Short mmCIF file of C-alpha atoms in Angstrom, two decimals:
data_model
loop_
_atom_site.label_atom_id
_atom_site.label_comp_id
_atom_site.label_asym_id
_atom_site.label_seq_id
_atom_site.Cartn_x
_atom_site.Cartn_y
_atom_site.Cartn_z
CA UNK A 628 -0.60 32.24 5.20
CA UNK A 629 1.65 31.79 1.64
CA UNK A 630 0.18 32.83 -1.40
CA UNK A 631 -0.77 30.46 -4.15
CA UNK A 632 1.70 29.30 -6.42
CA UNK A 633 1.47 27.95 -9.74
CA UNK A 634 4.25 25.57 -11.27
CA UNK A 635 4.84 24.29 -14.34
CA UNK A 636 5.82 20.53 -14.20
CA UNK A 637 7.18 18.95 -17.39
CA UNK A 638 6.89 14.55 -17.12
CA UNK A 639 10.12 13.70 -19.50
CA UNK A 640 9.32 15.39 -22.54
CA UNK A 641 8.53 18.88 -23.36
CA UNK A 642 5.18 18.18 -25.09
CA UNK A 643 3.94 16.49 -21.72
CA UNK A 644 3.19 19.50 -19.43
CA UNK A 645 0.96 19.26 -16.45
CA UNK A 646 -0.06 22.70 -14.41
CA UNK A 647 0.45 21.99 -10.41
CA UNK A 648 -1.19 24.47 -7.97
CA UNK A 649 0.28 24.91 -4.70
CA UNK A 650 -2.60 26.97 -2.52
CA UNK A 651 0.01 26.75 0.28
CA UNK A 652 2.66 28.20 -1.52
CA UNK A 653 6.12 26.51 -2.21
CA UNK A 654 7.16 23.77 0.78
CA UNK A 655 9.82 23.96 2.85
CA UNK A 656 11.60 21.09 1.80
CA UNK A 657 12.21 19.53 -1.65
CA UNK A 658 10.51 16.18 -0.07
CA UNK A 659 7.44 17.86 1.03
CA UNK A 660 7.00 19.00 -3.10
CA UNK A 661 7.99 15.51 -4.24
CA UNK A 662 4.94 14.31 -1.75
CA UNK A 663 2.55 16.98 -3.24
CA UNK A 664 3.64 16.11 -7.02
CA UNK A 665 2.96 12.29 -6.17
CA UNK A 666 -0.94 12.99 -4.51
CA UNK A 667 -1.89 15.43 -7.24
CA UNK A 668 -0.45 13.37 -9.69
CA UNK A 669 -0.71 9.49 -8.45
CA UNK A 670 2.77 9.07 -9.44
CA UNK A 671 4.33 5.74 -8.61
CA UNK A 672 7.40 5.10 -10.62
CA UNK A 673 10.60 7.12 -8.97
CA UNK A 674 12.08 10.57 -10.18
CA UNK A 675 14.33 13.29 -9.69
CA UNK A 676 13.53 16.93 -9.62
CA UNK A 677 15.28 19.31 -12.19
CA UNK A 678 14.34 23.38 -12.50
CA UNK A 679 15.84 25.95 -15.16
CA UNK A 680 19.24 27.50 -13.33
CA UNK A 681 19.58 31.00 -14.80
CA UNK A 682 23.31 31.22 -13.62
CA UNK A 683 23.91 28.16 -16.89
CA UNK A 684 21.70 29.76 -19.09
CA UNK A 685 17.98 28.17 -17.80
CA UNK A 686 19.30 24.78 -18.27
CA UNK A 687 18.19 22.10 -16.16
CA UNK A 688 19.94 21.65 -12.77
CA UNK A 689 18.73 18.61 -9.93
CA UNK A 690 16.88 20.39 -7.42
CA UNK A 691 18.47 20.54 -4.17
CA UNK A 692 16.04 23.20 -2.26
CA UNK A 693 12.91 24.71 -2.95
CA UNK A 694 14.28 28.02 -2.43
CA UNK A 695 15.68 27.99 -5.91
CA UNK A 696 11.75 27.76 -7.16
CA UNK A 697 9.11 30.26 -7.28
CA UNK A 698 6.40 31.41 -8.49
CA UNK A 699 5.20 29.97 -12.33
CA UNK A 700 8.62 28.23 -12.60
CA UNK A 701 9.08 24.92 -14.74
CA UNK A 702 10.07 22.00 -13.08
CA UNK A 703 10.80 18.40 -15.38
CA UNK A 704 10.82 15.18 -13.53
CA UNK A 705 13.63 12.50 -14.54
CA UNK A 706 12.22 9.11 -13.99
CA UNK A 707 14.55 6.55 -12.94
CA UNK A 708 15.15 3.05 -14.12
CA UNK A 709 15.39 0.26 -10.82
CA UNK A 710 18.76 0.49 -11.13
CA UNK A 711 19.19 4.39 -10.87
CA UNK A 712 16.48 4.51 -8.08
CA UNK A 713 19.11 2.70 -5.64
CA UNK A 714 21.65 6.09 -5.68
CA UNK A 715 19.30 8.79 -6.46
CA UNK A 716 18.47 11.39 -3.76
CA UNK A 717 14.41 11.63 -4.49
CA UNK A 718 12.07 9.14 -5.36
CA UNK A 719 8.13 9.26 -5.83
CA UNK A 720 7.11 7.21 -2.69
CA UNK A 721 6.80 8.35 0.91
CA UNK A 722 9.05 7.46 3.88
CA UNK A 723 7.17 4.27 4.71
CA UNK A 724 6.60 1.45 2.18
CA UNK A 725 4.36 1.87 -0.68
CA UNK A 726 4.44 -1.14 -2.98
CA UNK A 727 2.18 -2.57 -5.58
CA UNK A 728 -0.15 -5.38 -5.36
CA UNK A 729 0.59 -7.30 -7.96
CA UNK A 730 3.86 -9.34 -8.48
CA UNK A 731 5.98 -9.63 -11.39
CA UNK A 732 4.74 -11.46 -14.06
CA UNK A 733 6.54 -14.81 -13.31
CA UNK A 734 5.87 -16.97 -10.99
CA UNK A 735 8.10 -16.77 -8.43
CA UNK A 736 8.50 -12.76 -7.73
CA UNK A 737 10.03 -10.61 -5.52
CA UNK A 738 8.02 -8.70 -3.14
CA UNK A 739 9.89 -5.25 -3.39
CA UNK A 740 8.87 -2.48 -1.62
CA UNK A 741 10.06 1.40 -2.87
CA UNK A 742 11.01 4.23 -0.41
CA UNK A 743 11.32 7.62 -0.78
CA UNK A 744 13.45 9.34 1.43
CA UNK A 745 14.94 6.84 4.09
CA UNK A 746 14.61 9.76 7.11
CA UNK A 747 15.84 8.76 10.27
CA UNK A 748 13.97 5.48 11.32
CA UNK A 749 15.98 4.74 14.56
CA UNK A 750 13.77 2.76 17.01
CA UNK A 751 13.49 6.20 18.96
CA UNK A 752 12.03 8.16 16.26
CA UNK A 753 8.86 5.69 15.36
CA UNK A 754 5.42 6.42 15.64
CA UNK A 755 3.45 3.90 18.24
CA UNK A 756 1.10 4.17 15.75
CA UNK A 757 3.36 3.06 13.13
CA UNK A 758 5.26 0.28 14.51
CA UNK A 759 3.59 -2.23 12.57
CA UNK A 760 5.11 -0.51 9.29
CA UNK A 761 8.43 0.28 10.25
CA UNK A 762 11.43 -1.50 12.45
CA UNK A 763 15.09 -1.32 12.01
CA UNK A 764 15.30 -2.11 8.28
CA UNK A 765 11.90 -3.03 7.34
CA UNK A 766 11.76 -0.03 5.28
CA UNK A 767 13.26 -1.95 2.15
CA UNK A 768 13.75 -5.22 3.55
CA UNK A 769 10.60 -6.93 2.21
CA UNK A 770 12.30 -7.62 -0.80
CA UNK A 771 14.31 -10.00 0.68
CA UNK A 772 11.97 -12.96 0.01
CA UNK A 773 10.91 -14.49 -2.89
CA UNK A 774 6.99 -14.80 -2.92
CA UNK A 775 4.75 -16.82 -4.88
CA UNK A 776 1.21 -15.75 -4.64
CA UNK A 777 -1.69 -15.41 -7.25
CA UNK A 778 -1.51 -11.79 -9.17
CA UNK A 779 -4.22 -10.37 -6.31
CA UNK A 780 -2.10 -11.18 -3.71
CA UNK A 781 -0.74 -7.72 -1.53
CA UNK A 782 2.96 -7.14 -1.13
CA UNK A 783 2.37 -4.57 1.27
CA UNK A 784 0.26 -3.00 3.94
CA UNK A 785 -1.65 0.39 4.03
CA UNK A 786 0.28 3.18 2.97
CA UNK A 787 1.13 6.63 5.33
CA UNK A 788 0.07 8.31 2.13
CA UNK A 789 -2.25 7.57 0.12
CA UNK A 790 -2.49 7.84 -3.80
CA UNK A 791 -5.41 8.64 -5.84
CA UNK A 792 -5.84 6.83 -8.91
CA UNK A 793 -6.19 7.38 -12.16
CA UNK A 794 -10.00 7.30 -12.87
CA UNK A 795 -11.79 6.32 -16.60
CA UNK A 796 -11.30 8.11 -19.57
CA UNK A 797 -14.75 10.52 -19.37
CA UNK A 798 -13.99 11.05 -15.48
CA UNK A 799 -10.83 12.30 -15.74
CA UNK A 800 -11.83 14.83 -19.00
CA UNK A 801 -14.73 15.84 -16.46
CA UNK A 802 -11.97 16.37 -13.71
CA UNK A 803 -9.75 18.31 -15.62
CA UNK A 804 -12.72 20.92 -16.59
CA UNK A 805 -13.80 21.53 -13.23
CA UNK A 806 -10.44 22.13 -12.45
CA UNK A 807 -10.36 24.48 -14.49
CA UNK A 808 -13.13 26.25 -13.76
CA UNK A 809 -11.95 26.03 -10.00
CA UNK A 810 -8.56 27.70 -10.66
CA UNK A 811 -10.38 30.36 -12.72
CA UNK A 812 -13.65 31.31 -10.45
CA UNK A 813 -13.47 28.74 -7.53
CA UNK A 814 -16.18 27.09 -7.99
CA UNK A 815 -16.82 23.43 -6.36
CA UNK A 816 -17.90 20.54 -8.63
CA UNK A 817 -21.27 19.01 -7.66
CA UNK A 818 -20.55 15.57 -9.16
CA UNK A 819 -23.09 14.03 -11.03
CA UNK A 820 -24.20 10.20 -9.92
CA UNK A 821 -22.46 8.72 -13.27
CA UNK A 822 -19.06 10.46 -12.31
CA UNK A 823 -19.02 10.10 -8.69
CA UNK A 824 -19.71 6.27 -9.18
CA UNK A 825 -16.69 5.84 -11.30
CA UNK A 826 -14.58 7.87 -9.02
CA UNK A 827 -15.87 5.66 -6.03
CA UNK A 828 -14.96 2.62 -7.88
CA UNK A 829 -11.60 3.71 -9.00
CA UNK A 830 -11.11 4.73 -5.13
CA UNK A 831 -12.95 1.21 -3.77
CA UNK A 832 -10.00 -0.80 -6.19
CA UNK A 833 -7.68 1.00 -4.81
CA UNK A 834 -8.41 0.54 -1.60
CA UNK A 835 -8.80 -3.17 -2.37
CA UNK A 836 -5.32 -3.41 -2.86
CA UNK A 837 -4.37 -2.64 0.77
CA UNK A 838 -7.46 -3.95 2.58
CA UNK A 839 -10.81 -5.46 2.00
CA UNK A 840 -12.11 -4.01 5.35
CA UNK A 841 -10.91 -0.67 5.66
CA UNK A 842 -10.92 0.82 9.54
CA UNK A 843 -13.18 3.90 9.96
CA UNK A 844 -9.63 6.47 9.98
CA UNK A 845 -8.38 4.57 6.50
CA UNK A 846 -11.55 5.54 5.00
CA UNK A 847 -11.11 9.11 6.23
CA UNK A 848 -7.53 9.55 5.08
CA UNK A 849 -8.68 7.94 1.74
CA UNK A 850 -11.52 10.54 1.67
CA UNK A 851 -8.89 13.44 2.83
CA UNK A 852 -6.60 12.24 0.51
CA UNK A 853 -8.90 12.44 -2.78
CA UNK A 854 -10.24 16.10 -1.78
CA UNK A 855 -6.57 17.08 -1.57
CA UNK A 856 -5.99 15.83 -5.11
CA UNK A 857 -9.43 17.33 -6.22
CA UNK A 858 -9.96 20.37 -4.21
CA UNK A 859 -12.88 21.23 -6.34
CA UNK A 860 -14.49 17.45 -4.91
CA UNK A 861 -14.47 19.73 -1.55
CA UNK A 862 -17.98 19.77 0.36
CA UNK A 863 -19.60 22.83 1.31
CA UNK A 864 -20.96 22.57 4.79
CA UNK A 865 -19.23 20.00 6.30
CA UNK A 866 -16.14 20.24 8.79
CA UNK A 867 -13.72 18.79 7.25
CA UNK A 868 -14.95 19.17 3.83
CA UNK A 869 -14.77 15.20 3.12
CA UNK A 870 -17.07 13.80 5.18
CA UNK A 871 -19.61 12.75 2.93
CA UNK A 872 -17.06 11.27 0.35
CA UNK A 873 -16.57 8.90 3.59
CA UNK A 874 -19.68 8.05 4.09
CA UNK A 875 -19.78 7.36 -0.22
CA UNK A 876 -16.83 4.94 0.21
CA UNK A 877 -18.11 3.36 3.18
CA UNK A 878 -21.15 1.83 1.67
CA UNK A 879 -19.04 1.11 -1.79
CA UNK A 880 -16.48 -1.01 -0.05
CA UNK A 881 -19.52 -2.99 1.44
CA UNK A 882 -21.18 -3.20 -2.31
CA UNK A 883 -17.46 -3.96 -3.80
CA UNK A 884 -17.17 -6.65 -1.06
CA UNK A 885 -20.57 -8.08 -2.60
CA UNK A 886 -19.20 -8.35 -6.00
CA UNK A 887 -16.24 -10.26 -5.13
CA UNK A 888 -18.24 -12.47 -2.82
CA UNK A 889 -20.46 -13.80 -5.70
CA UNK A 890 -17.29 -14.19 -8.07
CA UNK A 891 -15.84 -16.16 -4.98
CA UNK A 892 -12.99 -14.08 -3.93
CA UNK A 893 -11.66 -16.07 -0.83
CA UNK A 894 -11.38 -13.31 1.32
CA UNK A 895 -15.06 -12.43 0.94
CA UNK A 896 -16.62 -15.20 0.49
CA UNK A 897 -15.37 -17.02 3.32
CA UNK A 898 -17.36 -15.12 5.08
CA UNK A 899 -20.39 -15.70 3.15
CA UNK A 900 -23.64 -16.95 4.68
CA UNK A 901 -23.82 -20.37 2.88
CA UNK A 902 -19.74 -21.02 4.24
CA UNK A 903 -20.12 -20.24 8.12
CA UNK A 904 -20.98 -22.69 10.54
CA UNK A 905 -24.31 -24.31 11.55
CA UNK A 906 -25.71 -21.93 14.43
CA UNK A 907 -23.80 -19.17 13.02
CA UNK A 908 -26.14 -18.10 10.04
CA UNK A 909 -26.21 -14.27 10.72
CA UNK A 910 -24.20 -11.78 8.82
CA UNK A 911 -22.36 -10.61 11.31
CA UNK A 912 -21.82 -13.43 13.03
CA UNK A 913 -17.54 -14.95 13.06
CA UNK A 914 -16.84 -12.40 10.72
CA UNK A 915 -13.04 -13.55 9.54
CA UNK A 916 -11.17 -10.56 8.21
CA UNK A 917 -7.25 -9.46 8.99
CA UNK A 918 -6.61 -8.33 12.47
CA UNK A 919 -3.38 -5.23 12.78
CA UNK A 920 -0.45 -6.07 10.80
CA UNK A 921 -1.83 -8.74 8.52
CA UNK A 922 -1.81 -8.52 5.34
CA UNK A 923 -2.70 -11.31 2.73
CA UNK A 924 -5.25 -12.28 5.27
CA UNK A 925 -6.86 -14.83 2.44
CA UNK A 926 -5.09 -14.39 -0.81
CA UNK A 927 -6.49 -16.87 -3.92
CA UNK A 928 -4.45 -20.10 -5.32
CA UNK A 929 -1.59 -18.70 -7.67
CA UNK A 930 -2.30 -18.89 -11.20
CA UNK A 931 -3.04 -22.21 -12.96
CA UNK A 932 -2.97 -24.15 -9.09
CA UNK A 933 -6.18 -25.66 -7.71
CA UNK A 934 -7.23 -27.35 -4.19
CA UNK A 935 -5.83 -30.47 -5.72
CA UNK A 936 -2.86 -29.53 -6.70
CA UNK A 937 -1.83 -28.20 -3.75
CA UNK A 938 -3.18 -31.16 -1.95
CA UNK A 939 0.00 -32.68 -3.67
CA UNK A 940 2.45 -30.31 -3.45
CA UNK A 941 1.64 -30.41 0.60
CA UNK A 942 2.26 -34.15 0.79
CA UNK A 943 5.42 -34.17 -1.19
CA UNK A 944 6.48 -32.04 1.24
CA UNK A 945 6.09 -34.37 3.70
CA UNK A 946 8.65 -36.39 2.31
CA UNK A 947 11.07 -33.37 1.39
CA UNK A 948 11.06 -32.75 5.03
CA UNK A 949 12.52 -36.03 6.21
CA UNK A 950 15.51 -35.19 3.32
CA UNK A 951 18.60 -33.59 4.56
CA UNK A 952 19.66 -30.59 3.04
CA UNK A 953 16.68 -30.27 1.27
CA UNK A 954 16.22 -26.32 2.47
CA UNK A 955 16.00 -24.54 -0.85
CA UNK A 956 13.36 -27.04 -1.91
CA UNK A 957 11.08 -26.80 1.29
CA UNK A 958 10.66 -22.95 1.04
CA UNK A 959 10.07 -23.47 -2.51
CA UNK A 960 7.26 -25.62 -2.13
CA UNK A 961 5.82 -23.64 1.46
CA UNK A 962 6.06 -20.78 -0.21
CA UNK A 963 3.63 -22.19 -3.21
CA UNK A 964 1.66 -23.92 -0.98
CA UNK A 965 1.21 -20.56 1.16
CA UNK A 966 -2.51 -19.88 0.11
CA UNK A 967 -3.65 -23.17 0.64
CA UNK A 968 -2.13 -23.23 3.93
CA UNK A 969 -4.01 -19.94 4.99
CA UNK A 970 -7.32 -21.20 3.69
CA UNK A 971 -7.04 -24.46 6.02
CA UNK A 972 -6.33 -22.03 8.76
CA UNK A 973 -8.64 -19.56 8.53
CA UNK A 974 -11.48 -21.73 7.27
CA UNK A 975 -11.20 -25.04 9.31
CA UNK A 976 -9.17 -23.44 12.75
CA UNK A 977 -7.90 -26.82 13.41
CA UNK A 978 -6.12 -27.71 16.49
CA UNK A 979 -1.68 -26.94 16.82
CA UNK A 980 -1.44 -31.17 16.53
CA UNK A 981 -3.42 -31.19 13.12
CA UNK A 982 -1.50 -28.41 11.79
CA UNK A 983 2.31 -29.83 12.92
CA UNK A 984 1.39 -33.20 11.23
CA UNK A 985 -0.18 -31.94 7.81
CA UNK A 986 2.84 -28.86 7.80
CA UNK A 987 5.94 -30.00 10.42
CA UNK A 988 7.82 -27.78 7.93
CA UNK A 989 6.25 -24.96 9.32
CA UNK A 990 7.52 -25.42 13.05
CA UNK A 991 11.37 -24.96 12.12
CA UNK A 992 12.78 -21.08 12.84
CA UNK A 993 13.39 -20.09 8.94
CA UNK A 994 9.53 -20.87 7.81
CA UNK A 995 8.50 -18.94 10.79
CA UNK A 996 10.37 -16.25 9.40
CA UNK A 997 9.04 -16.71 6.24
CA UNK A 998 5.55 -17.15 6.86
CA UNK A 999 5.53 -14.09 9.09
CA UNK A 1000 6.97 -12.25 5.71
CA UNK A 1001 4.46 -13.67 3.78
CA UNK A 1002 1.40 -12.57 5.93
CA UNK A 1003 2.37 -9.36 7.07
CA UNK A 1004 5.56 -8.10 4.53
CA UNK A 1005 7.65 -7.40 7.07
CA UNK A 1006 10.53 -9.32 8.09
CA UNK A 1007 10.06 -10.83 11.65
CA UNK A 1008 13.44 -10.43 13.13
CA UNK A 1009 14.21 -6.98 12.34
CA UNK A 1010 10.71 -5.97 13.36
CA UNK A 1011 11.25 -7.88 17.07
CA UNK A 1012 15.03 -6.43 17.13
CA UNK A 1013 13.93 -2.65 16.25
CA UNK A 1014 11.35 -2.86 19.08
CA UNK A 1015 13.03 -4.00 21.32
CA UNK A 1016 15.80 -1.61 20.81
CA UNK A 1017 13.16 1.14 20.84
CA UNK A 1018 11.72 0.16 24.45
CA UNK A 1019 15.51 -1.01 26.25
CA UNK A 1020 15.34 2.20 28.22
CA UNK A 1021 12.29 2.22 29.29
CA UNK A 1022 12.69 -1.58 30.18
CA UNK A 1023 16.43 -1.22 31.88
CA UNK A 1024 14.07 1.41 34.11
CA UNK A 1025 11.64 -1.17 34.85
CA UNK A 1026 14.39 -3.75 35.96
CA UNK A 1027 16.21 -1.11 38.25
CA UNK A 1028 13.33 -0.48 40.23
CA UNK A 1029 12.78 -3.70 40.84
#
């Protein structure tokens, strides 16, 4: 097993200097330290690598392997505008998308989605377990639509890695001393109850902003994840060394749930005992919550819109449908009216007749599209395409027996 190294990482300016430890030693590949610098980190704006080159006189070089680092070196991160993210080499996001939740201030915004290193995502090389996230250019291609949802709305799903947050200003001092003490003696932080209840609700808002119901293995690689930024959160005892941090965010996601259900968060409260259905009044009973790839499952009315308003925009629509070469106007107006539409759906499960008479716009091939974007963030043709490509073989086989 490699030795631990210690690096010196430098964020822009010199008098920003942040110690990185490496228990593993250095990684293989210069992608594998841009992951680590990310998780320790929670980086999400893109860089380059640079490290001192003694053959120019320690200046700073990019860094094109890891075997030009070692042991206490300095590394400085160059973070890149949008526009220099689109030819640089390295960026701070992994191979599938990572995006933020909330949308650019105005109110139509573009969904954009950030990738790190675009490895080879040929229908051959994906994960079954992945195929939701990736198909033949889904890896960027999210951006492609405009989207106009409320500022809670998600413009992706759940990440391959995830990134710990930044936690309040008296948990992170607390942090930073018992990782200091770790590095020095080893020793494990025992968190008290006011600091491990603001890192479980810096983790539980995180979380939020991929899922509301989080599967039993997202709540382990959350807990994996935050151990491997915080080594000294590590339990003694257990297995894995996280368990208990699972079973912490487990029951905060349920309590989190409960605050948002009171403030009337759609996606909670719909499920709420007062909103299900007469012979239904049990908890657990019709439970609506996303199923696989969706992702804005429920999201709230965009800012400033109400029930009403919608109501209108919905019925003009009826009349922009009958218009010819009205397209441009018609996405404009379903893609406004998109969280109004889901709450019909979801809440009232009306019958395929209702739902082409109140929305006929929906039933035409380019709001299929679009509505499949909006609900899942991946485009729907590329996804079909790329899976189909990936299973041809195994199909043509299928056809030749017969």
């Amino acid at each position: 097993m490699s030795s631990p190294v210690i690096l010196r990482i430098v964020f822009g300016g010199e008098d920003d200097a942040r110690k990185l430890v490496l228990k593993k030693g250095i990684p293989m590949s210069v992608d594998d330290l841009v992951h680590d610098i990310i998780t320790v980190f929670g980086l999400k704006q893109k860089f380059r690598l640079q490290y001192k080159d003694k053959d120019f006189g320690n200046e700073y070089v990019n860094l094109m392997s890891t075997s030009e680092i070692e042991d206490r070196d300095t590394l400085k991160l160059i973070f890149l505008s949008t526009e220099d993210s689109n030819s640089s080499m390295l960026e701070t996001e992994p191979a599938l998308p990572y995006c933020s939740t909330t949308p650019s201030p105005s109110a139509f915004s573009t969904a954009t989605c950030d990738t790190a290193d675009v490895r080879d995502v040929s229908p051959s090389s994906i994960d079954p377990a992945q195929e939701v996230n990736l198909s033949d250019d889904s890896v960027c291609s999210c951006a492609d639509t405009v989207v106009v949802l409320s500022p809670e709305s998600r413009t992706c799903s759940w990440p391959q890695v995830f990134v710990i947050p930044r936690f309040s200003c008296s948990a992170e001092i607390q942090l930073q001393r018992a990782d200091a003490e770790f590095n020095k003696s080893g020793t494990l932080l025992i968190p008290p109850p006011k600091l491990r209840s603001d890192i479980l609700e810096g983790m539980a808002e995180q979380i939020f902003r991929f899922t509301a119901y989080p599967t039993d293995s997202q709540l382990d690689q959350a807990a994996e994840a935050l151990i491997n930024a915080h080594p000294y959160l590590r339990e003694k005892g257990t297995h894995t060394g996280h368990e208990g941090w699972k079973h912490y965010l487990k029951i905060k996601m349920a309590n989190f749930r409960s605050k948002l259900s009171k403030i009337g968060h759609p996606e909670i409260a719909v499920n709420s005992l007062k909103n299900k259905r007469k012979g239904q009044g049990k908890a657990a009973a019709n439970i609506k919550k996303p199923r696989k790839a969706e992702v804005n499952f429920l999201p709230c009315f965009p800012k400033g819109e109400t029930a009403e308003s919608m109501e209108k925009e919905r019925i003009a629509l009826l009349t922009e449908v009958k218009k010819k070469n009205n397209e441009a106007v018609i996405k404009e107006k379903m893609q406004l009216t998109f969280s109004y539409r889901r709450q019909e759906l979801v809440e009232d499960m009306g019958m395929v007749s209702d739902l082409q008479s109140r929305w006929p716009a929906l039933f035409t091939v380019n709001e299929i599209n679009a509505e499949f974007m909006l609900i899942t963030t991946v485009p729907l043709l590329s996804m079909f395409f790329g899976q189909l490509d990936r299973y041809t073989f195994n199909l043509h086989k299928v056809f030749n027996s017969k």
